[in-house]
Coordinates of C-alpha atoms in Angstrom, one line a residue:
Chain A
M1 CA 6.4 129.7 150.4
P2 CA 3.8 129.5 147.7
L3 CA 1.8 126.2 147.4
N4 CA 3.0 125.3 150.8
I5 CA 6.4 124.4 149.6
D6 CA 8.5 123.3 152.6
W7 CA 12.2 122.6 152.2
Q8 CA 12.4 120.7 155.5
Q9 CA 9.6 118.4 154.2
I10 CA 11.4 118.1 150.8
L11 CA 14.5 116.9 152.7
L12 CA 12.4 114.6 154.8
H13 CA 10.9 113.1 151.6
L14 CA 14.4 112.9 150.2
L15 CA 15.7 111.1 153.3
N16 CA 12.7 108.8 153.1
F17 CA 13.2 107.9 149.4
V18 CA 17.0 107.5 149.9
I19 CA 16.3 104.9 152.7
L20 CA 13.6 103.2 150.4
A21 CA 16.0 103.2 147.4
G22 CA 18.9 101.8 149.4
G23 CA 16.7 99.2 151.0
L24 CA 15.1 98.1 147.8
Y25 CA 18.6 97.9 146.1
F26 CA 20.1 95.7 148.6
L27 CA 17.0 93.6 149.5
L28 CA 15.4 93.2 146.0
Y29 CA 17.0 94.7 143.1
K30 CA 20.6 93.4 143.5
P31 CA 19.8 89.8 144.5
V32 CA 17.2 89.4 141.8
E33 CA 19.6 91.1 139.1
D34 CA 22.4 88.8 140.3
F35 CA 20.2 85.7 140.0
I36 CA 19.1 86.8 136.5
S37 CA 22.7 87.4 135.5
K38 CA 23.7 84.0 136.9
R39 CA 20.8 82.4 134.9
E40 CA 21.9 84.2 131.8
A41 CA 25.4 83.0 132.4
Y42 CA 24.2 79.5 133.0
Y43 CA 22.3 79.5 129.7
A44 CA 25.2 81.1 127.9
D45 CA 27.4 78.4 129.1
R46 CA 25.0 75.7 128.0
Q47 CA 24.6 77.5 124.5
K48 CA 28.4 77.5 124.3
D49 CA 28.6 73.9 125.4
S50 CA 26.0 72.9 122.9
D51 CA 27.7 74.9 120.2
R52 CA 31.0 73.3 120.9
R53 CA 29.3 69.8 121.0
N54 CA 27.6 70.6 117.7
E55 CA 30.9 71.5 116.2
E56 CA 32.5 68.3 117.4
S57 CA 29.6 66.3 116.1
Q58 CA 29.9 68.1 112.7
A59 CA 33.7 67.4 112.6
L60 CA 32.9 63.7 113.5
K61 CA 30.3 63.5 110.9
A62 CA 32.7 64.9 108.3
E63 CA 35.4 62.5 109.4
Y64 CA 33.0 59.5 109.1
E65 CA 31.7 60.6 105.8
E66 CA 35.3 60.8 104.6
K67 CA 35.9 57.4 106.0
L68 CA 32.7 56.1 104.3
G69 CA 33.9 57.7 101.0
H70 CA 37.2 55.7 101.4
A71 CA 35.4 52.6 102.3
D72 CA 33.4 52.6 99.2
E73 CA 36.7 53.0 97.2
E74 CA 38.2 50.1 99.2
I75 CA 35.2 47.9 98.7
R76 CA 35.4 48.5 94.9
A77 CA 39.0 47.7 95.0
R78 CA 38.5 44.5 96.9
K79 CA 35.7 43.5 94.7
K80 CA 37.9 43.9 91.7
E81 CA 40.7 42.0 93.2
A82 CA 38.3 39.2 94.2
A83 CA 36.8 39.1 90.7
A84 CA 40.4 38.9 89.2
E85 CA 41.4 36.2 91.7
L86 CA 38.1 34.3 90.9
E87 CA 38.9 34.5 87.1
K88 CA 42.3 33.3 87.6
A89 CA 41.1 30.3 89.7
I90 CA 38.4 29.5 87.1
R91 CA 41.0 29.7 84.5
A92 CA 43.4 27.4 86.4
R93 CA 40.6 25.0 87.1
N94 CA 39.6 24.9 83.5
A95 CA 43.2 24.3 82.5
E96 CA 43.5 21.6 85.0
A97 CA 40.4 19.9 83.8
E98 CA 41.4 20.2 80.3
A99 CA 44.7 18.6 81.0
Q100 CA 43.0 15.8 82.9
A101 CA 40.5 15.2 80.2
K102 CA 43.4 15.1 77.6
E103 CA 45.3 12.6 79.8
I104 CA 42.1 10.5 80.2
I105 CA 41.5 10.6 76.5
E106 CA 45.2 9.7 75.7
Q107 CA 45.0 6.8 78.3
A108 CA 41.8 5.6 76.7
E109 CA 43.3 5.9 73.4
K110 CA 46.3 4.0 74.4
A111 CA 44.2 1.3 76.1
A112 CA 42.0 1.2 72.9
Q113 CA 45.1 0.7 70.7
A114 CA 46.4 -2.0 73.0
R115 CA 43.1 -3.7 72.9
R116 CA 42.9 -3.5 69.1
D117 CA 46.6 -4.7 68.7
K118 CA 45.9 -7.6 71.0
A119 CA 42.6 -8.4 69.2
L120 CA 44.4 -8.2 65.9
E121 CA 47.2 -10.5 67.1
D122 CA 44.7 -13.0 68.5
S123 CA 42.7 -12.9 65.4
N124 CA 46.0 -13.4 63.3
R125 CA 47.0 -16.2 65.4
D126 CA 43.6 -17.8 65.2
I127 CA 43.6 -17.4 61.4
R128 CA 47.2 -18.9 61.2
K129 CA 46.2 -21.8 63.4
L130 CA 43.1 -22.4 61.3
A131 CA 45.2 -22.1 58.2
I132 CA 47.7 -24.5 59.6
D133 CA 45.0 -26.9 60.6
A134 CA 43.4 -26.8 57.2
V135 CA 46.8 -27.2 55.5
E136 CA 47.6 -30.2 57.6
K137 CA 44.2 -31.6 56.8
L138 CA 44.9 -31.0 53.1
A139 CA 48.4 -32.4 53.4
I140 CA 47.3 -35.6 54.8
S141 CA 45.0 -36.1 51.9
S142 CA 47.4 -34.7 49.1
D143 CA 51.1 -34.7 48.0
S144 CA 53.7 -34.8 50.7
E145 CA 56.2 -32.7 48.9
A146 CA 54.0 -29.9 48.2
L147 CA 52.9 -30.1 51.7
D148 CA 56.4 -29.9 53.1
K149 CA 57.0 -27.0 50.9
F150 CA 53.8 -25.2 52.1
L151 CA 54.7 -26.0 55.8
D152 CA 58.2 -24.6 55.3
E153 CA 56.8 -21.5 53.8
A154 CA 54.3 -21.0 56.6
E155 CA 56.8 -21.5 59.4
R156 CA 59.1 -19.0 57.8
E157 CA 56.3 -16.4 57.8
V158 CA 55.4 -17.2 61.4
R159 CA 59.0 -16.7 62.5
H160 CA 59.2 -13.5 60.6
D161 CA 56.2 -12.2 62.5
Chain B
M1 CA -34.1 80.0 143.4
K2 CA -36.9 81.8 145.3
Q3 CA -34.4 82.4 148.2
R4 CA -32.0 84.0 145.7
K5 CA -34.7 86.2 144.3
K6 CA -35.6 87.3 147.9
G7 CA -32.0 88.1 148.9
M8 CA -31.6 90.2 145.6
I9 CA -34.8 92.1 146.5
V10 CA -33.6 92.8 150.1
W11 CA -30.2 93.9 148.8
L12 CA -31.7 96.3 146.3
V13 CA -34.2 97.7 148.8
L14 CA -31.3 98.2 151.3
I15 CA -29.4 100.1 148.7
A16 CA -32.4 102.3 147.8
V17 CA -33.1 103.0 151.6
L18 CA -29.6 103.9 152.2
V19 CA -29.2 106.3 149.1
A20 CA -32.6 107.9 150.1
A21 CA -31.6 108.3 153.7
T22 CA -28.2 109.8 152.8
I23 CA -29.9 112.4 150.6
A24 CA -32.7 113.1 153.0
I25 CA -30.4 113.7 155.9
G26 CA -28.1 116.0 154.2
P27 CA -24.6 117.1 155.3
A28 CA -23.8 117.3 158.9
A29 CA -23.7 120.5 160.8
G30 CA -20.2 122.1 160.6
H31 CA -19.5 120.1 157.4
E32 CA -16.5 121.3 155.6
D33 CA -17.0 123.5 152.6
V34 CA -15.9 122.0 149.2
R35 CA -13.8 125.0 148.5
I36 CA -12.1 124.7 151.8
A37 CA -11.6 121.0 151.3
M38 CA -10.1 121.5 147.8
R39 CA -7.8 124.2 149.0
D40 CA -6.8 122.0 152.0
A41 CA -6.1 119.1 149.8
V42 CA -3.6 121.3 147.8
L43 CA -2.1 123.4 150.5
H44 CA -2.6 121.3 153.7
E45 CA -3.0 124.3 155.8
E46 CA -5.4 122.6 158.3
G47 CA -5.1 118.9 157.6
R48 CA -1.5 118.5 159.0
V49 CA -0.4 115.4 160.8
S50 CA 2.1 115.0 163.6
L51 CA 5.3 113.0 162.6
F52 CA 6.0 110.8 165.6
G53 CA 5.2 114.0 167.8
I54 CA 8.3 115.7 166.5
M55 CA 6.7 118.1 164.0
D56 CA 3.6 118.7 162.0
V57 CA 3.8 117.7 158.4
N58 CA 1.8 117.1 155.3
P59 CA -0.2 113.9 155.2
G60 CA 1.7 113.0 152.1
L61 CA 4.9 112.5 154.1
I62 CA 3.1 110.2 156.6
A63 CA 1.9 108.3 153.5
A64 CA 5.5 108.2 152.2
V65 CA 6.9 106.9 155.5
V66 CA 4.2 104.2 155.7
I67 CA 4.8 103.1 152.2
N68 CA 8.5 103.1 152.8
A69 CA 8.2 100.9 155.9
T70 CA 5.7 98.6 154.3
L71 CA 7.9 98.1 151.1
L72 CA 11.0 97.6 153.2
V73 CA 9.3 94.9 155.3
I74 CA 7.9 93.2 152.1
A75 CA 11.3 93.3 150.5
A76 CA 13.1 91.9 153.5
L77 CA 10.6 89.1 153.7
I78 CA 11.0 88.4 149.9
R79 CA 14.8 88.5 150.4
I80 CA 14.7 86.0 153.4
F81 CA 12.1 83.7 152.4
V82 CA 11.8 83.8 148.5
I83 CA 14.9 84.8 146.8
P84 CA 17.0 81.9 148.3
K85 CA 14.5 79.5 146.8
F86 CA 14.7 81.0 143.3
T87 CA 15.1 78.3 140.7
I88 CA 16.4 78.2 137.0
V89 CA 12.9 77.6 135.8
P90 CA 10.9 80.3 137.7
G91 CA 7.7 79.6 139.6
K92 CA 4.7 82.0 139.4
F93 CA 5.8 84.4 142.3
Q94 CA 9.4 84.3 141.2
L95 CA 8.3 85.2 137.6
V96 CA 6.2 88.2 138.9
I97 CA 9.3 89.6 140.9
E98 CA 11.7 89.1 138.0
Q99 CA 9.2 90.7 135.6
I100 CA 8.9 93.8 137.9
V101 CA 12.6 94.1 138.2
G102 CA 13.2 93.4 134.5
L103 CA 10.5 95.7 133.2
L104 CA 11.8 98.8 135.4
D105 CA 15.3 97.8 134.7
A106 CA 14.7 97.8 130.9
Q107 CA 13.8 101.5 131.1
A108 CA 17.5 102.0 132.0
G109 CA 18.2 100.9 128.4
S110 CA 20.5 98.0 127.7
K111 CA 23.0 100.1 125.8
T112 CA 23.2 102.9 128.4
P113 CA 27.0 103.7 128.9
G114 CA 28.5 104.4 132.2
K115 CA 27.2 103.0 135.5
R116 CA 24.1 101.3 134.1
S117 CA 23.3 99.5 137.4
F118 CA 23.1 102.8 139.2
V119 CA 20.5 104.2 137.1
G120 CA 18.7 100.7 136.9
A121 CA 18.6 100.6 140.6
Y122 CA 17.3 104.3 140.8
I123 CA 14.6 103.6 138.1
F124 CA 13.6 100.4 140.1
A125 CA 13.2 102.3 143.3
V126 CA 11.4 105.3 141.7
G127 CA 9.1 103.1 139.7
V128 CA 8.0 100.9 142.6
Y129 CA 7.7 104.1 144.9
I130 CA 5.5 105.9 142.4
F131 CA 3.4 102.9 141.4
L132 CA 2.6 101.7 144.9
G133 CA 2.5 105.2 146.2
T134 CA -0.3 106.2 143.8
L135 CA -2.2 102.9 144.6
F136 CA -1.8 103.6 148.2
E137 CA -4.6 106.2 148.2
L138 CA -7.0 103.3 147.3
F139 CA -6.7 102.1 150.8
G140 CA -8.1 105.2 152.3
I141 CA -6.1 105.0 155.5
Q142 CA -7.3 107.6 158.1
V143 CA -5.1 109.5 160.4
P144 CA -5.8 112.0 163.1
T145 CA -4.9 115.6 162.1
T146 CA -3.4 118.1 164.5
A147 CA -6.5 120.2 164.3
G148 CA -8.6 117.4 165.8
G149 CA -10.1 115.9 162.6
T150 CA -9.1 113.0 160.5
V151 CA -7.6 112.9 157.0
T152 CA -7.3 110.2 154.5
L153 CA -3.7 109.5 153.6
P154 CA -3.3 110.5 150.0
A155 CA -0.7 109.4 147.3
P156 CA 2.7 110.9 148.6
L157 CA 3.4 112.6 145.3
S158 CA 0.2 114.6 145.5
D159 CA 2.2 116.6 147.9
I160 CA 4.2 119.3 146.2
N161 CA 7.1 118.7 148.4
A162 CA 7.3 115.0 147.4
A163 CA 7.0 115.9 143.8
I164 CA 9.6 118.4 143.9
C165 CA 11.8 116.0 145.8
M166 CA 11.4 113.3 143.1
G167 CA 11.8 115.7 140.1
C168 CA 15.0 117.3 141.6
L169 CA 16.4 114.0 142.7
S170 CA 15.7 112.5 139.2
Y171 CA 17.5 115.5 137.7
L172 CA 20.4 115.1 140.0
V173 CA 20.7 111.4 139.0
I174 CA 20.7 112.6 135.3
V175 CA 23.5 115.1 136.0
L176 CA 25.5 112.4 137.9
G177 CA 25.0 110.0 135.0
G178 CA 26.4 112.7 132.7
A179 CA 29.3 113.3 134.9
M180 CA 30.1 109.5 135.2
G181 CA 29.4 108.6 131.7
A182 CA 30.8 111.6 129.6
G183 CA 32.6 113.7 132.1
F184 CA 32.3 117.5 131.8
H185 CA 30.6 117.1 128.5
G186 CA 27.8 115.0 130.1
V187 CA 27.3 117.6 132.9
L188 CA 27.1 120.4 130.5
A189 CA 24.5 118.4 128.3
A190 CA 22.6 117.7 131.7
L191 CA 22.6 121.4 132.7
K192 CA 21.4 122.3 129.3
E193 CA 18.2 120.8 130.4
F194 CA 17.7 123.0 133.3
S195 CA 14.0 123.0 133.0
L196 CA 13.8 119.3 133.6
P197 CA 13.5 119.3 137.4
I198 CA 10.6 121.8 137.3
S199 CA 8.8 119.9 134.5
M200 CA 9.3 116.6 136.2
S201 CA 8.1 117.9 139.5
F202 CA 5.0 119.7 138.3
R203 CA 4.0 116.9 136.0
L204 CA 3.9 114.5 138.8
F205 CA 2.3 117.0 141.2
G206 CA -0.2 118.0 138.7
A207 CA -1.2 114.5 137.6
L208 CA -1.5 113.1 141.1
L209 CA -3.2 116.2 142.7
S210 CA -5.7 116.2 139.9
G211 CA -6.6 112.7 140.5
L212 CA -6.7 113.4 144.3
L213 CA -9.0 116.5 143.8
V214 CA -11.3 114.6 141.6
T215 CA -11.7 111.8 144.0
D216 CA -12.0 114.2 146.9
L217 CA -14.7 116.0 145.1
V218 CA -16.5 112.8 144.2
Y219 CA -16.6 111.6 147.8
H220 CA -17.5 115.1 149.1
Y221 CA -21.1 114.8 148.0
A222 CA -23.2 111.8 149.0
V223 CA -25.0 111.6 145.7
T224 CA -21.8 111.0 143.7
S225 CA -20.4 108.6 146.3
Y226 CA -22.3 105.7 144.8
V227 CA -20.9 103.7 141.7
I228 CA -19.0 106.7 140.3
P229 CA -16.0 106.1 142.7
V230 CA -15.5 102.6 141.1
A231 CA -14.6 104.3 137.8
V232 CA -13.1 107.6 139.3
G233 CA -11.4 106.3 142.4
V234 CA -10.2 102.8 141.4
I235 CA -9.8 102.6 137.7
F236 CA -8.4 106.1 137.2
T237 CA -6.0 105.6 140.0
M238 CA -4.8 102.4 138.7
L239 CA -4.3 103.9 135.2
H240 CA -2.6 106.9 136.9
A241 CA -0.2 104.6 138.8
V242 CA 0.8 102.8 135.4
V243 CA 1.1 106.0 133.4
Q244 CA 3.0 108.1 135.9
T245 CA 5.4 105.3 136.7
Y246 CA 6.1 104.8 133.0
V247 CA 6.5 108.4 132.2
L248 CA 9.0 109.3 135.0
T249 CA 11.1 106.1 134.5
M250 CA 11.1 106.6 130.8
L251 CA 12.1 110.2 131.0
V252 CA 15.0 109.4 133.5
G253 CA 16.1 106.5 131.3
I254 CA 16.1 108.5 128.1
Y255 CA 17.9 111.6 129.6
Y256 CA 20.3 109.5 131.5
H257 CA 21.2 107.7 128.2
E258 CA 21.4 110.9 126.3
V259 CA 23.7 112.8 128.7
S260 CA 25.9 109.8 129.6
E261 CA 26.9 109.1 126.0
K262 CA 30.4 110.2 125.1
P263 CA 30.5 112.5 122.1
E264 CA 31.9 111.2 118.9
P265 CA 35.1 112.8 117.8
K266 CA 34.7 115.2 115.1
P267 CA 36.0 113.9 111.8
K268 CA 39.1 115.7 110.7
K269 CA 38.6 118.1 107.8
E270 CA 40.2 116.7 104.7
K271 CA 42.7 119.0 103.0
K272 CA 41.5 120.6 100.0
Q273 CA 42.9 119.0 96.9
K274 CA 44.9 121.2 94.8
K275 CA 43.0 122.1 91.6
L276 CA 44.8 120.7 88.5
R277 CA 45.8 123.3 86.0
P278 CA 44.3 122.9 82.6
R279 CA 47.6 121.6 81.1
Q280 CA 48.0 119.0 84.0
S281 CA 44.5 117.8 83.5
V282 CA 45.0 117.5 79.8
Q283 CA 48.1 115.3 80.4
A284 CA 46.3 113.3 82.9
N285 CA 43.6 112.6 80.4

């Protein structure tokens, strides 16, 4: 054969290579490929897991944001309610205070009136007493008839009061 | 400092003496003629080696057997001692192994239809064999020939028989890929590339033989045996190993992908629309 081509040696090379290819496949290629595949699967799982967790956290975030939105509304409503209650309480307190003040004023007025009436009565009585004393002194010194007449008149007035 | 200078001077003098002596003495009596050496590197008519005493074969086959045995032992050691200790975050050695497997496996193409693992495994084996087989000639292992001399074990693929084996086997894998991936259509597509085994075989043979011949030529003369082999013998061999591995694995990957792809069904021809008569077209308007 030209170029020293030898079919037997070609077959021997083939046999040699088939043994080598099989050996390398089972000893090196397949275990390493399996390991690489396992690692890819491991990272794919982790990726999937982290995606799922991310989705869950996004959902939680949305839920909390919604809750927070509601909380603001609730806070606003409570504040409004509290303000209304406070207004009501202030009004009630003011009304009560006004009523108390009115009562106190009325009582004070009544007390003042009573004191004035009493003072007037006392002064009237003192005046009358002084008048009677003065008249008695005059009567002693003047006509008895006129005196009697004056005394009768004074007594009538006293009775009338 | 002085001692270092002295050492350097001694070293340079030694080199000069050796070069001068080699040139002065000249070739030994009965030294092989360069034409015979070149012819024997191609045809192996004289430099044949006994295969376990069974038969006389080319040194390339012995080199292939040595590489096979060495690779299998290394692979077994890695399988037993290294692979069980693989971790999710790889260490240096694990990274190297994964990169080698990944790089060669990537030549199979991630979108290759059919049995992708089959062609991936084949490309891995071929890649490792060609790369390490080409680098093997750097070791310069000497074996006795049946003629009584010695011969340096060459790269296995510089033997025409090994190159034919590799080219035909690669073609067979491509045909098988076509059969498995696209059935009869795939086989036909592969058979259309009938020149592929020849081109693959002779590309490998030519590339590696030329490297071998140049190296042999350089080492044949004493004058060119200094410094030049560093470039010719080492750097070119390493480049050769990378290029030939890349070329063959890439070709196998591409052709395998091409023939194993199922043909797309031809789109049905649309029925020709009846031409509207002038009156109908007017009504339509």
